């Protein structure tokens, strides 16, 4: 559908945290939101090619949607927001698109959702960085008639009851698959590190659990961070500082699994600054991550890389599911996506993709075109 009538707005600073869903008026779609659709399933596992066109779920009534981000401070979140807004623009009846950024503050994330409910939002798609601390707020929003769909970062609870559904890749399998590839390229021995994001976030913990499983199957491998993922805040500068500290602490690091390729570039710089050979490294895809491999692989034969999709596109599915629930339409798209390795420096058919015409932070698998990515980072 056309983009006519869509107004993309950045939501103002959240209302005071004392505002709660229970004390607000009904959402703007009150009376239009439908009951649970007969036969609707949650937690369905599938692949990206099963995603449907949003036209099926738009409905006819005017709708306000929002993306409530737990942390908007890196390029992955910026791209994901753009994907969300571009997808919402395809429904003529979506008249407002709101956005909030909790900046990694759980209390602000709670206040943001309460504020969106107070503003009469019909559908809230949210990356829950604060984990289960957000669940009571999400349940209140659901009770108020708002269709809430968390993606990638889980609040716990029960999908289909506490909120519409939870949309993500198979997080543990993501970590397990990349760790197995990394361990294989390490020759089945050596020291391994897993880099995560914000402290305590459920996504990094899920990836870490997969890495642990793979490491336990490889007796020659030592996972150095035994108490959970190494926190990097998903920021390249912080990642560089953290990895510099790890290089000082440990005699050797032979392999790294990261849950953010865009942050990994900071870690690569830490190795270069320390004069240490670059290790085997796996993450999700990022333009600069691939470009750095081409720049440094020749002088660092141990530096092999692999990526899976950064899957910004799952935010589309979260929006589809929220709209479908609001409009009483059954949605059969998968909620959990199996991802494959899409870049592998040891496989000519999957050679890393460095697009020099794009900025370093671009993500080629995001779902945006090259032209859209160029415009976003101008």
Short mmCIF file of C-alpha atoms in Angstrom, two decimals:
data_model
loop_
_atom_site.label_atom_id
_atom_site.label_comp_id
_atom_site.label_asym_id
_atom_site.label_seq_id
_atom_site.Cartn_x
_atom_site.Cartn_y
_atom_site.Cartn_z
CA UNK A 1 0.00 0.00 0.00
CA UNK A 2 1.07 3.62 -0.36
CA UNK A 3 2.68 5.73 2.30
CA UNK A 4 -0.09 8.32 2.18
CA UNK A 5 -1.35 9.50 5.51
CA UNK A 6 1.40 8.00 7.62
CA UNK A 7 2.90 10.30 10.18
CA UNK A 8 6.12 9.05 11.76
CA UNK A 9 6.57 10.66 15.12
CA UNK A 10 9.18 10.39 17.79
CA UNK A 11 7.26 10.11 21.04
CA UNK A 12 7.95 12.83 23.54
CA UNK A 13 9.65 12.07 26.79
CA UNK A 14 7.67 9.38 28.60
CA UNK A 15 5.08 10.42 31.13
CA UNK A 16 5.98 10.13 34.76
CA UNK A 17 6.38 6.53 35.83
CA UNK A 18 3.40 6.89 38.10
CA UNK A 19 1.17 6.68 35.05
CA UNK A 20 -0.01 3.11 34.69
CA UNK A 21 -2.02 1.21 32.14
CA UNK A 22 -4.75 0.57 34.68
CA UNK A 23 -5.31 4.28 35.24
CA UNK A 24 -5.51 5.27 31.59
CA UNK A 25 -8.40 5.55 29.22
CA UNK A 26 -8.95 2.83 26.65
CA UNK A 27 -6.73 2.68 23.57
CA UNK A 28 -7.93 4.56 20.50
CA UNK A 29 -9.03 1.26 19.01
CA UNK A 30 -11.30 0.42 21.96
CA UNK A 31 -14.25 -1.48 20.66
CA UNK A 32 -12.33 -2.27 17.47
CA UNK A 33 -9.79 -4.65 18.99
CA UNK A 34 -10.98 -8.20 18.50
CA UNK A 35 -10.90 -11.18 20.81
CA UNK A 36 -8.39 -13.97 20.29
CA UNK A 37 -8.82 -15.47 16.84
CA UNK A 38 -9.90 -19.09 16.73
CA UNK A 39 -7.03 -21.37 15.76
CA UNK A 40 -4.36 -18.75 16.40
CA UNK A 41 -1.08 -20.39 17.44
CA UNK A 42 1.95 -18.89 19.15
CA UNK A 43 5.60 -19.89 19.08
CA UNK A 44 5.46 -21.35 15.58
CA UNK A 45 8.93 -22.18 14.21
CA UNK A 46 9.81 -21.46 10.59
CA UNK A 47 11.94 -19.54 8.11
CA UNK A 48 12.11 -16.05 6.62
CA UNK A 49 10.48 -17.08 3.35
CA UNK A 50 7.22 -17.70 5.24
CA UNK A 51 6.73 -14.01 6.07
CA UNK A 52 3.55 -12.65 4.48
CA UNK A 53 2.61 -9.26 3.04
CA UNK A 54 1.39 -6.72 5.59
CA UNK A 55 -1.65 -5.98 3.41
CA UNK A 56 -3.37 -9.01 4.91
CA UNK A 57 -3.24 -7.56 8.41
CA UNK A 58 -3.77 -3.80 8.01
CA UNK A 59 -7.55 -3.79 8.52
CA UNK A 60 -9.69 -0.72 7.80
CA UNK A 61 -9.99 1.29 11.03
CA UNK A 62 -7.48 4.00 11.91
CA UNK A 63 -4.68 2.56 14.06
CA UNK A 64 -1.83 4.00 16.12
CA UNK A 65 1.26 1.80 16.47
CA UNK A 66 4.47 2.24 18.44
CA UNK A 67 7.95 0.83 18.69
CA UNK A 68 9.05 0.87 22.34
CA UNK A 69 12.81 0.36 22.28
CA UNK A 70 14.65 -0.60 25.43
CA UNK A 71 17.84 0.88 24.03
CA UNK A 72 18.13 2.82 20.79
CA UNK A 73 21.79 3.74 20.91
CA UNK A 74 23.39 1.71 18.15
CA UNK A 75 23.07 1.21 14.41
CA UNK A 76 21.18 -2.07 14.70
CA UNK A 77 18.40 -0.30 16.60
CA UNK A 78 18.44 2.63 14.16
CA UNK A 79 18.04 0.28 11.19
CA UNK A 80 15.36 -1.75 12.95
CA UNK A 81 13.38 1.40 13.65
CA UNK A 82 13.61 2.32 9.96
CA UNK A 83 12.40 -1.15 8.96
CA UNK A 84 9.46 -0.82 11.37
CA UNK A 85 8.46 2.62 10.11
CA UNK A 86 8.79 1.61 6.46
CA UNK A 87 6.57 -1.42 7.04
CA UNK A 88 3.96 0.59 8.96
CA UNK A 89 3.87 3.09 6.09
CA UNK A 90 2.44 0.39 3.85
CA UNK A 91 -0.90 0.48 5.74
CA UNK A 92 -2.90 3.60 4.83
CA UNK A 93 -4.98 3.25 7.99
CA UNK A 94 -1.96 3.48 10.32
CA UNK A 95 -2.22 7.18 11.06
CA UNK A 96 0.45 7.51 13.75
CA UNK A 97 3.77 5.74 14.27
CA UNK A 98 5.33 6.52 17.66
CA UNK A 99 8.79 5.69 18.98
CA UNK A 100 10.35 5.64 22.44
CA UNK A 101 13.93 4.96 23.54
CA UNK A 102 14.47 3.86 27.15
CA UNK A 103 18.25 4.32 26.76
CA UNK A 104 18.96 1.08 28.61
CA UNK A 105 17.04 2.24 31.71
CA UNK A 106 14.48 -0.36 32.82
CA UNK A 107 12.42 2.14 34.81
CA UNK A 108 12.23 4.42 31.78
CA UNK A 109 11.19 1.44 29.64
CA UNK A 110 8.31 0.81 32.06
CA UNK A 111 7.33 4.48 31.98
CA UNK A 112 7.53 4.53 28.18
CA UNK A 113 5.06 1.68 27.79
CA UNK A 114 2.70 3.22 30.35
CA UNK A 115 2.91 6.49 28.43
CA UNK A 116 2.11 4.83 25.12
CA UNK A 117 -0.95 3.17 26.65
CA UNK A 118 -2.02 6.55 28.04
CA UNK A 119 -1.69 8.05 24.55
CA UNK A 120 -4.14 5.51 23.15
CA UNK A 121 -1.74 3.36 21.16
CA UNK A 122 -3.38 0.25 19.70
CA UNK A 123 -0.30 -1.88 18.97
CA UNK A 124 3.07 -1.79 20.79
CA UNK A 125 6.07 -3.64 19.38
CA UNK A 126 8.88 -3.69 21.92
CA UNK A 127 12.49 -4.84 22.28
CA UNK A 128 12.56 -5.78 25.97
CA UNK A 129 16.09 -5.15 27.25
CA UNK A 130 14.96 -5.25 30.87
CA UNK A 131 13.76 -8.86 30.78
CA UNK A 132 11.10 -10.01 33.24
CA UNK A 133 11.08 -6.65 35.03
CA UNK A 134 8.89 -5.41 32.14
CA UNK A 135 6.38 -8.26 32.34
CA UNK A 136 3.94 -6.68 34.84
CA UNK A 137 3.78 -3.51 32.73
CA UNK A 138 3.24 -5.51 29.54
CA UNK A 139 0.47 -7.53 31.22
CA UNK A 140 -1.25 -4.30 32.30
CA UNK A 141 -1.06 -2.96 28.76
CA UNK A 142 -2.56 -6.19 27.46
CA UNK A 143 -5.36 -5.99 30.04
CA UNK A 144 -6.06 -2.44 28.82
CA UNK A 145 -6.69 -3.78 25.32
CA UNK A 146 -3.34 -2.93 23.74
CA UNK A 147 -1.80 -5.60 21.51
CA UNK A 148 1.81 -5.96 22.69
CA UNK A 149 4.39 -7.96 20.74
CA UNK A 150 7.92 -8.27 22.19
CA UNK A 151 10.70 -9.18 19.75
CA UNK A 152 14.26 -10.48 20.22
CA UNK A 153 14.40 -9.47 23.92
CA UNK A 154 11.93 -11.56 25.91
CA UNK A 155 9.98 -10.42 29.00
CA UNK A 156 9.24 -14.01 30.03
CA UNK A 157 5.63 -14.76 30.81
CA UNK A 158 3.23 -16.61 28.53
CA UNK A 159 2.86 -15.64 24.87
CA UNK A 160 -0.76 -15.68 23.77
CA UNK A 161 -1.89 -14.71 27.26
CA UNK A 162 0.36 -11.98 28.67
CA UNK A 163 0.99 -10.55 25.20
CA UNK A 164 0.24 -11.51 21.60
CA UNK A 165 3.39 -13.50 20.80
CA UNK A 166 7.19 -13.30 21.03
CA UNK A 167 9.10 -12.93 17.74
CA UNK A 168 12.78 -13.73 17.36
CA UNK A 169 15.28 -16.07 15.85
CA UNK A 170 15.97 -19.31 17.72
CA UNK A 171 18.39 -17.54 20.03
CA UNK A 172 20.08 -20.51 21.66
CA UNK A 173 20.55 -22.25 18.31
CA UNK A 174 22.06 -19.04 16.94
CA UNK A 175 24.74 -19.15 19.63
CA UNK A 176 25.24 -22.87 19.31
CA UNK A 177 25.64 -22.83 15.51
CA UNK A 178 28.12 -19.95 15.46
CA UNK A 179 30.08 -21.46 18.35
CA UNK A 180 30.35 -24.80 16.56
CA UNK A 181 31.61 -23.08 13.42
CA UNK A 182 34.09 -21.04 15.47
CA UNK A 183 35.36 -24.07 17.39
CA UNK A 184 35.80 -26.03 14.14
CA UNK A 185 37.91 -23.22 12.64
CA UNK A 186 39.90 -23.07 15.90
CA UNK A 187 40.87 -26.68 15.25
CA UNK A 188 38.78 -27.85 18.19
CA UNK A 189 41.09 -26.36 20.80
CA UNK A 190 41.97 -23.06 22.45
CA UNK A 191 40.33 -20.25 24.38
CA UNK A 192 36.86 -18.98 23.44
CA UNK A 193 35.01 -15.82 24.51
CA UNK A 194 31.35 -14.84 24.05
CA UNK A 195 30.61 -11.11 23.75
CA UNK A 196 27.11 -9.94 24.71
CA UNK A 197 25.37 -6.59 25.03
CA UNK A 198 23.75 -4.76 27.92
CA UNK A 199 24.26 -6.39 31.33
CA UNK A 200 21.52 -8.84 32.22
CA UNK A 201 19.63 -8.77 28.92
CA UNK A 202 17.81 -11.99 28.06
CA UNK A 203 18.94 -12.08 24.44
CA UNK A 204 22.68 -12.25 25.18
CA UNK A 205 22.03 -14.83 27.87
CA UNK A 206 20.20 -17.02 25.37
CA UNK A 207 23.06 -16.78 22.88
CA UNK A 208 25.53 -17.54 25.68
CA UNK A 209 23.59 -20.68 26.63
CA UNK A 210 24.03 -21.95 23.08
CA UNK A 211 27.76 -21.18 23.15
CA UNK A 212 28.09 -23.06 26.45
CA UNK A 213 26.42 -26.12 24.93
CA UNK A 214 28.79 -26.16 21.97
CA UNK A 215 31.84 -25.61 24.17
CA UNK A 216 30.86 -28.47 26.46
CA UNK A 217 30.93 -30.79 23.46
CA UNK A 218 34.53 -29.76 22.73
CA UNK A 219 36.90 -30.82 25.54
CA UNK A 220 39.83 -29.02 23.94
CA UNK A 221 38.08 -25.65 24.19
CA UNK A 222 38.00 -23.42 27.26
CA UNK A 223 35.19 -20.88 27.50
CA UNK A 224 36.91 -18.06 29.37
CA UNK A 225 33.81 -16.20 30.53
CA UNK A 226 32.13 -18.87 32.65
CA UNK A 227 29.75 -16.52 34.48
CA UNK A 228 27.75 -15.30 31.49
CA UNK A 229 28.23 -13.15 28.39
CA UNK A 230 30.84 -10.39 28.48
CA UNK A 231 28.92 -7.10 28.56
CA UNK A 232 29.81 -4.62 25.82
CA UNK A 233 26.62 -2.49 25.79
CA UNK A 234 26.44 -3.32 22.05
CA UNK A 235 28.64 -0.29 21.36
CA UNK A 236 31.88 -0.47 19.33
CA UNK A 237 33.77 1.89 21.64
CA UNK A 238 32.81 -0.02 24.76
CA UNK A 239 33.56 -3.31 22.98
CA UNK A 240 37.06 -2.09 22.14
CA UNK A 241 37.67 -1.22 25.81
CA UNK A 242 36.30 -4.54 27.05
CA UNK A 243 38.28 -6.65 24.58
CA UNK A 244 41.45 -4.68 25.39
CA UNK A 245 40.91 -5.68 29.00
CA UNK A 246 40.43 -9.33 28.05
CA UNK A 247 43.68 -9.29 26.07
CA UNK A 248 45.47 -8.03 29.14
CA UNK A 249 43.83 -10.63 31.36
CA UNK A 250 44.33 -13.73 29.21
CA UNK A 251 47.43 -15.05 27.48
CA UNK A 252 45.53 -16.02 24.35
CA UNK A 253 42.07 -15.68 22.82
CA UNK A 254 41.63 -18.01 19.86
CA UNK A 255 37.96 -17.55 19.05
CA UNK A 256 35.12 -15.10 19.67
CA UNK A 257 31.37 -15.49 19.29
CA UNK A 258 29.50 -12.18 19.44
CA UNK A 259 25.81 -11.35 19.31
CA UNK A 260 26.43 -8.06 17.48
CA UNK A 261 28.66 -7.77 14.43
CA UNK A 262 28.46 -3.98 14.48
CA UNK A 263 30.00 -3.96 17.96
CA UNK A 264 32.58 -6.58 17.06
CA UNK A 265 34.45 -4.06 14.93
CA UNK A 266 35.55 -2.39 18.17
CA UNK A 267 36.91 -5.70 19.40
CA UNK A 268 38.85 -6.18 16.19
CA UNK A 269 40.43 -2.75 16.70
CA UNK A 270 41.48 -3.80 20.21
CA UNK A 271 43.40 -6.79 18.81
CA UNK A 272 45.06 -4.59 16.19
CA UNK A 273 46.03 -1.96 18.76
CA UNK A 274 47.56 -4.65 20.99
CA UNK A 275 49.48 -6.18 18.11
CA UNK A 276 47.76 -9.50 18.71
CA UNK A 277 46.82 -11.87 15.85
CA UNK A 278 43.13 -11.67 15.04
CA UNK A 279 41.22 -14.81 16.07
CA UNK A 280 38.37 -16.77 14.50
CA UNK A 281 35.30 -14.56 14.89
CA UNK A 282 31.58 -15.11 14.37
CA UNK A 283 28.67 -12.72 14.82
CA UNK A 284 25.67 -11.39 12.93
CA UNK A 285 26.32 -9.52 9.71
CA UNK A 286 27.59 -5.95 9.51
CA UNK A 287 29.13 -4.13 6.58
CA UNK A 288 32.25 -3.01 8.44
CA UNK A 289 32.74 -6.44 10.00
CA UNK A 290 32.98 -7.91 6.50
CA UNK A 291 35.14 -5.08 5.19
CA UNK A 292 37.62 -5.51 8.05
CA UNK A 293 38.05 -9.15 7.13
CA UNK A 294 39.08 -8.18 3.61
CA UNK A 295 41.45 -5.57 5.03
CA UNK A 296 43.23 -7.77 7.57
CA UNK A 297 42.80 -11.43 6.61
CA UNK A 298 45.95 -11.67 4.51
CA UNK A 299 48.21 -10.71 7.42
CA UNK A 300 46.13 -12.66 9.94
CA UNK A 301 45.62 -16.21 8.67
CA UNK A 302 43.78 -17.18 11.85
CA UNK A 303 41.21 -14.44 11.20
CA UNK A 304 38.25 -16.27 9.68
CA UNK A 305 34.72 -14.94 10.03
CA UNK A 306 31.15 -16.19 9.76
CA UNK A 307 27.83 -14.46 10.23
CA UNK A 308 24.14 -15.16 10.44
CA UNK A 309 21.55 -12.55 9.52
CA UNK A 310 21.23 -9.58 11.83
CA UNK A 311 17.50 -10.19 11.26
CA UNK A 312 16.26 -6.62 11.71
CA UNK A 313 13.36 -7.83 9.56
CA UNK A 314 11.77 -9.74 12.47
CA UNK A 315 10.32 -6.39 13.59
CA UNK A 316 8.07 -6.59 10.51
CA UNK A 317 6.60 -9.85 11.75
CA UNK A 318 6.07 -8.40 15.23
CA UNK A 319 4.08 -5.55 13.66
CA UNK A 320 2.10 -7.99 11.50
CA UNK A 321 1.15 -10.03 14.55
CA UNK A 322 0.10 -6.97 16.53
CA UNK A 323 -2.07 -5.69 13.67
CA UNK A 324 -3.59 -9.13 13.11
CA UNK A 325 -4.50 -9.45 16.78
CA UNK A 326 -6.03 -5.97 16.85
CA UNK A 327 -8.08 -6.67 13.72
CA UNK A 328 -9.14 -10.21 14.62
CA UNK A 329 -7.20 -11.78 11.74
CA UNK A 330 -5.37 -15.07 12.14
CA UNK A 331 -1.62 -14.77 11.57
CA UNK A 332 0.20 -17.95 10.54
CA UNK A 333 3.68 -16.48 10.15
CA UNK A 334 6.41 -18.09 12.23
CA UNK A 335 7.32 -16.50 15.55
CA UNK A 336 10.71 -18.21 15.89
CA UNK A 337 13.06 -18.18 12.93
CA UNK A 338 15.79 -20.69 12.14
CA UNK A 339 18.80 -18.84 10.76
CA UNK A 340 21.65 -20.20 8.68
CA UNK A 341 25.19 -18.97 8.22
CA UNK A 342 25.06 -16.45 5.35
CA UNK A 343 28.73 -15.39 5.30
CA UNK A 344 31.70 -17.71 5.72
CA UNK A 345 35.20 -16.59 4.82
CA UNK A 346 36.26 -20.22 4.33
CA UNK A 347 33.50 -20.85 1.74
CA UNK A 348 33.82 -19.02 -1.58
CA UNK A 349 30.08 -19.36 -2.15
CA UNK A 350 29.41 -17.43 1.08
CA UNK A 351 32.23 -14.90 0.97
CA UNK A 352 31.72 -11.90 3.28
CA UNK A 353 29.94 -8.98 1.60
CA UNK A 354 31.64 -5.59 1.89
CA UNK A 355 29.64 -2.84 0.20
CA UNK A 356 32.00 0.12 -0.08
CA UNK A 357 29.21 2.45 -1.22
CA UNK A 358 27.48 1.99 2.14
CA UNK A 359 28.52 3.33 5.53
CA UNK A 360 30.29 0.98 7.94
CA UNK A 361 27.19 0.57 10.12
CA UNK A 362 24.97 -0.71 7.31
CA UNK A 363 23.45 -4.19 7.59
CA UNK A 364 22.91 -5.81 4.22
CA UNK A 365 20.50 -8.49 5.48
CA UNK A 366 18.31 -5.95 7.31
CA UNK A 367 15.47 -5.87 4.81
CA UNK A 368 16.25 -2.33 3.64
CA UNK A 369 17.51 -1.65 0.12
CA UNK A 370 20.96 -0.20 -0.55
CA UNK A 371 19.28 3.12 -1.39
CA UNK A 372 17.29 3.08 1.86
CA UNK A 373 20.42 2.33 3.88
CA UNK A 374 22.30 5.15 2.16
CA UNK A 375 19.50 7.59 2.93
CA UNK A 376 19.30 6.43 6.55
CA UNK A 377 22.96 7.09 7.24
CA UNK A 378 23.30 10.34 5.27
#
